[in-house]
């Protein structure tokens, strides 16, 4: 283990074990993850923080896989911020769309090529308000 001064502010070492059952095969997989924190948290707070972290990671993964966000080269002004917001809006439209049970990438392609499908998506955004 490292020397105590290398862990400045360390208050918790956290172990989270998750068990997931695959819906198609019924196979159960178990995973253990370790975290360190400078906060003094109880188990409920830890679980909330860990779940929040993975929700953000999941969203970033979807943005990168669907929209190749990591490859974006927009650097001027507020362009990167604006395009990030547009990608998140599109991602949410695709997530809430129940008309077609297809991948996000396919929904993106359909929205680009099919005026009727694109209209359905945009109309659903108006209804969400």
mmCIF file with all atom_site columns, N, CA and C in Angstrom, residues 87-124:
data_model
loop_
_atom_site.group_PDB
_atom_site.id
_atom_site.type_symbol
_atom_site.label_atom_id
_atom_site.label_alt_id
_atom_site.label_comp_id
_atom_site.label_asym_id
_atom_site.label_entity_id
_atom_site.label_seq_id
_atom_site.pdbx_PDB_ins_code
_atom_site.Cartn_x
_atom_site.Cartn_y
_atom_site.Cartn_z
_atom_site.occupancy
_atom_site.B_iso_or_equiv
_atom_site.pdbx_formal_charge
_atom_site.auth_seq_id
_atom_site.auth_comp_id
_atom_site.auth_asym_id
_atom_site.auth_atom_id
_atom_site.pdbx_PDB_model_num
ATOM 1   N N  . UNK A 1 87  ? -26.605 17.388 -29.724 1.00 0.00 ? 87  UNK A N  1
ATOM 2   C CA . UNK A 1 87  ? -26.461 15.926 -29.672 1.00 0.00 ? 87  UNK A CA 1
ATOM 3   C C  . UNK A 1 87  ? -27.280 15.335 -28.527 1.00 0.00 ? 87  UNK A C  1
ATOM 4   N N  . UNK A 1 88  ? -27.256 16.003 -27.376 1.00 0.00 ? 88  UNK A N  1
ATOM 5   C CA . UNK A 1 88  ? -28.012 15.511 -26.221 1.00 0.00 ? 88  UNK A CA 1
ATOM 6   C C  . UNK A 1 88  ? -29.517 15.581 -26.476 1.00 0.00 ? 88  UNK A C  1
ATOM 7   N N  . UNK A 1 89  ? -29.960 16.636 -27.149 1.00 0.00 ? 89  UNK A N  1
ATOM 8   C CA . UNK A 1 89  ? -31.380 16.743 -27.508 1.00 0.00 ? 89  UNK A CA 1
ATOM 9   C C  . UNK A 1 89  ? -31.755 15.592 -28.435 1.00 0.00 ? 89  UNK A C  1
ATOM 10  N N  . UNK A 1 90  ? -30.941 15.369 -29.466 1.00 0.00 ? 90  UNK A N  1
ATOM 11  C CA . UNK A 1 90  ? -31.217 14.279 -30.413 1.00 0.00 ? 90  UNK A CA 1
ATOM 12  C C  . UNK A 1 90  ? -31.208 12.928 -29.698 1.00 0.00 ? 90  UNK A C  1
ATOM 13  N N  . UNK A 1 91  ? -30.240 12.716 -28.823 1.00 0.00 ? 91  UNK A N  1
ATOM 14  C CA . UNK A 1 91  ? -30.160 11.452 -28.083 1.00 0.00 ? 91  UNK A CA 1
ATOM 15  C C  . UNK A 1 91  ? -31.434 11.222 -27.273 1.00 0.00 ? 91  UNK A C  1
ATOM 16  N N  . UNK A 1 92  ? -31.925 12.266 -26.613 1.00 0.00 ? 92  UNK A N  1
ATOM 17  C CA . UNK A 1 92  ? -33.163 12.135 -25.839 1.00 0.00 ? 92  UNK A CA 1
ATOM 18  C C  . UNK A 1 92  ? -34.361 11.862 -26.733 1.00 0.00 ? 92  UNK A C  1
ATOM 19  N N  . UNK A 1 93  ? -34.417 12.498 -27.890 1.00 0.00 ? 93  UNK A N  1
ATOM 20  C CA . UNK A 1 93  ? -35.509 12.221 -28.830 1.00 0.00 ? 93  UNK A CA 1
ATOM 21  C C  . UNK A 1 93  ? -35.489 10.753 -29.240 1.00 0.00 ? 93  UNK A C  1
ATOM 22  N N  . UNK A 1 94  ? -34.308 10.233 -29.521 1.00 0.00 ? 94  UNK A N  1
ATOM 23  C CA . UNK A 1 94  ? -34.189 8.825  -29.909 1.00 0.00 ? 94  UNK A CA 1
ATOM 24  C C  . UNK A 1 94  ? -34.567 7.899  -28.750 1.00 0.00 ? 94  UNK A C  1
ATOM 25  N N  . UNK A 1 95  ? -34.137 8.256  -27.524 1.00 0.00 ? 95  UNK A N  1
ATOM 26  C CA . UNK A 1 95  ? -34.427 7.421  -26.353 1.00 0.00 ? 95  UNK A CA 1
ATOM 27  C C  . UNK A 1 95  ? -35.924 7.301  -26.100 1.00 0.00 ? 95  UNK A C  1
ATOM 28  N N  . UNK A 1 96  ? -36.627 8.426  -26.225 1.00 0.00 ? 96  UNK A N  1
ATOM 29  C CA . UNK A 1 96  ? -38.050 8.436  -25.906 1.00 0.00 ? 96  UNK A CA 1
ATOM 30  C C  . UNK A 1 96  ? -38.926 7.989  -27.067 1.00 0.00 ? 96  UNK A C  1
ATOM 31  N N  . UNK A 1 97  ? -38.341 7.778  -28.223 1.00 0.00 ? 97  UNK A N  1
ATOM 32  C CA . UNK A 1 97  ? -39.097 7.315  -29.383 1.00 0.00 ? 97  UNK A CA 1
ATOM 33  C C  . UNK A 1 97  ? -39.426 5.837  -29.237 1.00 0.00 ? 97  UNK A C  1
ATOM 34  N N  . UNK A 1 98  ? -40.707 5.529  -29.247 1.00 0.00 ? 98  UNK A N  1
ATOM 35  C CA . UNK A 1 98  ? -41.135 4.131  -29.120 1.00 0.00 ? 98  UNK A CA 1
ATOM 36  C C  . UNK A 1 98  ? -41.747 3.600  -30.417 1.00 0.00 ? 98  UNK A C  1
ATOM 37  N N  . UNK A 1 99  ? -41.695 4.394  -31.485 1.00 0.00 ? 99  UNK A N  1
ATOM 38  C CA . UNK A 1 99  ? -42.311 3.963  -32.744 1.00 0.00 ? 99  UNK A CA 1
ATOM 39  C C  . UNK A 1 99  ? -41.528 2.843  -33.412 1.00 0.00 ? 99  UNK A C  1
ATOM 40  N N  . UNK A 1 100 ? -40.213 2.812  -33.193 1.00 0.00 ? 100 UNK A N  1
ATOM 41  C CA . UNK A 1 100 ? -39.375 1.783  -33.809 1.00 0.00 ? 100 UNK A CA 1
ATOM 42  C C  . UNK A 1 100 ? -38.434 1.217  -32.756 1.00 0.00 ? 100 UNK A C  1
ATOM 43  N N  . UNK A 1 101 ? -38.339 -0.096 -32.694 1.00 0.00 ? 101 UNK A N  1
ATOM 44  C CA . UNK A 1 101 ? -37.427 -0.736 -31.737 1.00 0.00 ? 101 UNK A CA 1
ATOM 45  C C  . UNK A 1 101 ? -36.139 -1.095 -32.480 1.00 0.00 ? 101 UNK A C  1
ATOM 46  N N  . UNK A 1 102 ? -35.310 -0.071 -32.690 1.00 0.00 ? 102 UNK A N  1
ATOM 47  C CA . UNK A 1 102 ? -34.045 -0.237 -33.407 1.00 0.00 ? 102 UNK A CA 1
ATOM 48  C C  . UNK A 1 102 ? -32.955 0.505  -32.647 1.00 0.00 ? 102 UNK A C  1
ATOM 49  N N  . UNK A 1 103 ? -31.716 0.311  -33.039 1.00 0.00 ? 103 UNK A N  1
ATOM 50  C CA . UNK A 1 103 ? -30.580 0.935  -32.352 1.00 0.00 ? 103 UNK A CA 1
ATOM 51  C C  . UNK A 1 103 ? -30.596 2.449  -32.536 1.00 0.00 ? 103 UNK A C  1
ATOM 52  N N  . UNK A 1 104 ? -29.856 3.122  -31.670 1.00 0.00 ? 104 UNK A N  1
ATOM 53  C CA . UNK A 1 104 ? -29.721 4.581  -31.772 1.00 0.00 ? 104 UNK A CA 1
ATOM 54  C C  . UNK A 1 104 ? -29.119 4.964  -33.124 1.00 0.00 ? 104 UNK A C  1
ATOM 55  N N  . UNK A 1 105 ? -28.124 4.212  -33.563 1.00 0.00 ? 105 UNK A N  1
ATOM 56  C CA . UNK A 1 105 ? -27.476 4.519  -34.847 1.00 0.00 ? 105 UNK A CA 1
ATOM 57  C C  . UNK A 1 105 ? -28.480 4.417  -35.994 1.00 0.00 ? 105 UNK A C  1
ATOM 58  N N  . UNK A 1 106 ? -29.335 3.402  -35.947 1.00 0.00 ? 106 UNK A N  1
ATOM 59  C CA . UNK A 1 106 ? -30.360 3.251  -36.993 1.00 0.00 ? 106 UNK A CA 1
ATOM 60  C C  . UNK A 1 106 ? -31.385 4.374  -36.918 1.00 0.00 ? 106 UNK A C  1
ATOM 61  N N  . UNK A 1 107 ? -31.759 4.771  -35.697 1.00 0.00 ? 107 UNK A N  1
ATOM 62  C CA . UNK A 1 107 ? -32.700 5.883  -35.538 1.00 0.00 ? 107 UNK A CA 1
ATOM 63  C C  . UNK A 1 107 ? -32.099 7.158  -36.115 1.00 0.00 ? 107 UNK A C  1
ATOM 64  N N  . UNK A 1 108 ? -30.800 7.360  -35.858 1.00 0.00 ? 108 UNK A N  1
ATOM 65  C CA . UNK A 1 108 ? -30.123 8.545  -36.394 1.00 0.00 ? 108 UNK A CA 1
ATOM 66  C C  . UNK A 1 108 ? -30.157 8.527  -37.919 1.00 0.00 ? 108 UNK A C  1
ATOM 67  N N  . UNK A 1 109 ? -29.853 7.383  -38.495 1.00 0.00 ? 109 UNK A N  1
ATOM 68  C CA . UNK A 1 109 ? -29.855 7.256  -39.957 1.00 0.00 ? 109 UNK A CA 1
ATOM 69  C C  . UNK A 1 109 ? -31.265 7.469  -40.508 1.00 0.00 ? 109 UNK A C  1
ATOM 70  N N  . UNK A 1 110 ? -32.268 6.873  -39.860 1.00 0.00 ? 110 UNK A N  1
ATOM 71  C CA . UNK A 1 110 ? -33.650 7.063  -40.299 1.00 0.00 ? 110 UNK A CA 1
ATOM 72  C C  . UNK A 1 110 ? -34.063 8.527  -40.229 1.00 0.00 ? 110 UNK A C  1
ATOM 73  N N  . UNK A 1 111 ? -33.673 9.204  -39.154 1.00 0.00 ? 111 UNK A N  1
ATOM 74  C CA . UNK A 1 111 ? -34.028 10.617 -39.005 1.00 0.00 ? 111 UNK A CA 1
ATOM 75  C C  . UNK A 1 111 ? -33.386 11.463 -40.099 1.00 0.00 ? 111 UNK A C  1
ATOM 76  N N  . UNK A 1 112 ? -32.197 11.079 -40.532 1.00 0.00 ? 112 UNK A N  1
ATOM 77  C CA . UNK A 1 112 ? -31.507 11.821 -41.595 1.00 0.00 ? 112 UNK A CA 1
ATOM 78  C C  . UNK A 1 112 ? -32.139 11.570 -42.961 1.00 0.00 ? 112 UNK A C  1
ATOM 79  N N  . UNK A 1 113 ? -32.660 10.365 -43.182 1.00 0.00 ? 113 UNK A N  1
ATOM 80  C CA . UNK A 1 113 ? -33.126 9.969  -44.512 1.00 0.00 ? 113 UNK A CA 1
ATOM 81  C C  . UNK A 1 113 ? -34.646 10.016 -44.693 1.00 0.00 ? 113 UNK A C  1
ATOM 82  N N  . UNK A 1 114 ? -35.393 10.018 -43.602 1.00 0.00 ? 114 UNK A N  1
ATOM 83  C CA . UNK A 1 114 ? -36.838 9.865  -43.694 1.00 0.00 ? 114 UNK A CA 1
ATOM 84  C C  . UNK A 1 114 ? -37.543 11.080 -43.084 1.00 0.00 ? 114 UNK A C  1
ATOM 85  N N  . UNK A 1 115 ? -38.124 11.915 -43.950 1.00 0.00 ? 115 UNK A N  1
ATOM 86  C CA . UNK A 1 115 ? -38.794 13.135 -43.486 1.00 0.00 ? 115 UNK A CA 1
ATOM 87  C C  . UNK A 1 115 ? -39.921 12.834 -42.500 1.00 0.00 ? 115 UNK A C  1
ATOM 88  N N  . UNK A 1 116 ? -40.678 11.789 -42.768 1.00 0.00 ? 116 UNK A N  1
ATOM 89  C CA . UNK A 1 116 ? -41.820 11.455 -41.908 1.00 0.00 ? 116 UNK A CA 1
ATOM 90  C C  . UNK A 1 116 ? -41.350 11.058 -40.506 1.00 0.00 ? 116 UNK A C  1
ATOM 91  N N  . UNK A 1 117 ? -40.327 10.227 -40.437 1.00 0.00 ? 117 UNK A N  1
ATOM 92  C CA . UNK A 1 117 ? -39.795 9.803  -39.134 1.00 0.00 ? 117 UNK A CA 1
ATOM 93  C C  . UNK A 1 117 ? -39.220 10.999 -38.376 1.00 0.00 ? 117 UNK A C  1
ATOM 94  N N  . UNK A 1 118 ? -38.500 11.864 -39.083 1.00 0.00 ? 118 UNK A N  1
ATOM 95  C CA . UNK A 1 118 ? -37.932 13.061 -38.459 1.00 0.00 ? 118 UNK A CA 1
ATOM 96  C C  . UNK A 1 118 ? -39.050 13.942 -37.903 1.00 0.00 ? 118 UNK A C  1
ATOM 97  N N  . UNK A 1 119 ? -40.140 14.067 -38.632 1.00 0.00 ? 119 UNK A N  1
ATOM 98  C CA . UNK A 1 119 ? -41.285 14.860 -38.161 1.00 0.00 ? 119 UNK A CA 1
ATOM 99  C C  . UNK A 1 119 ? -41.885 14.259 -36.892 1.00 0.00 ? 119 UNK A C  1
ATOM 100 N N  . UNK A 1 120 ? -41.994 12.932 -36.859 1.00 0.00 ? 120 UNK A N  1
ATOM 101 C CA . UNK A 1 120 ? -42.521 12.254 -35.664 1.00 0.00 ? 120 UNK A CA 1
ATOM 102 C C  . UNK A 1 120 ? -41.637 12.568 -34.456 1.00 0.00 ? 120 UNK A C  1
ATOM 103 N N  . UNK A 1 121 ? -40.326 12.513 -34.644 1.00 0.00 ? 121 UNK A N  1
ATOM 104 C CA . UNK A 1 121 ? -39.398 12.813 -33.545 1.00 0.00 ? 121 UNK A CA 1
ATOM 105 C C  . UNK A 1 121 ? -39.569 14.250 -33.054 1.00 0.00 ? 121 UNK A C  1
ATOM 106 N N  . UNK A 1 122 ? -39.613 15.185 -33.988 1.00 0.00 ? 122 UNK A N  1
ATOM 107 C CA . UNK A 1 122 ? -39.722 16.598 -33.614 1.00 0.00 ? 122 UNK A CA 1
ATOM 108 C C  . UNK A 1 122 ? -41.071 16.904 -32.965 1.00 0.00 ? 122 UNK A C  1
ATOM 109 N N  . UNK A 1 123 ? -42.129 16.284 -33.456 1.00 0.00 ? 123 UNK A N  1
ATOM 110 C CA . UNK A 1 123 ? -43.448 16.481 -32.847 1.00 0.00 ? 123 UNK A CA 1
ATOM 111 C C  . UNK A 1 123 ? -43.481 15.913 -31.434 1.00 0.00 ? 123 UNK A C  1
ATOM 112 N N  . UNK A 1 124 ? -42.792 14.816 -31.211 1.00 0.00 ? 124 UNK A N  1
ATOM 113 C CA . UNK A 1 124 ? -42.759 14.239 -29.863 1.00 0.00 ? 124 UNK A CA 1
ATOM 114 C C  . UNK A 1 124 ? -42.040 15.177 -28.899 1.00 0.00 ? 124 UNK A C  1
#
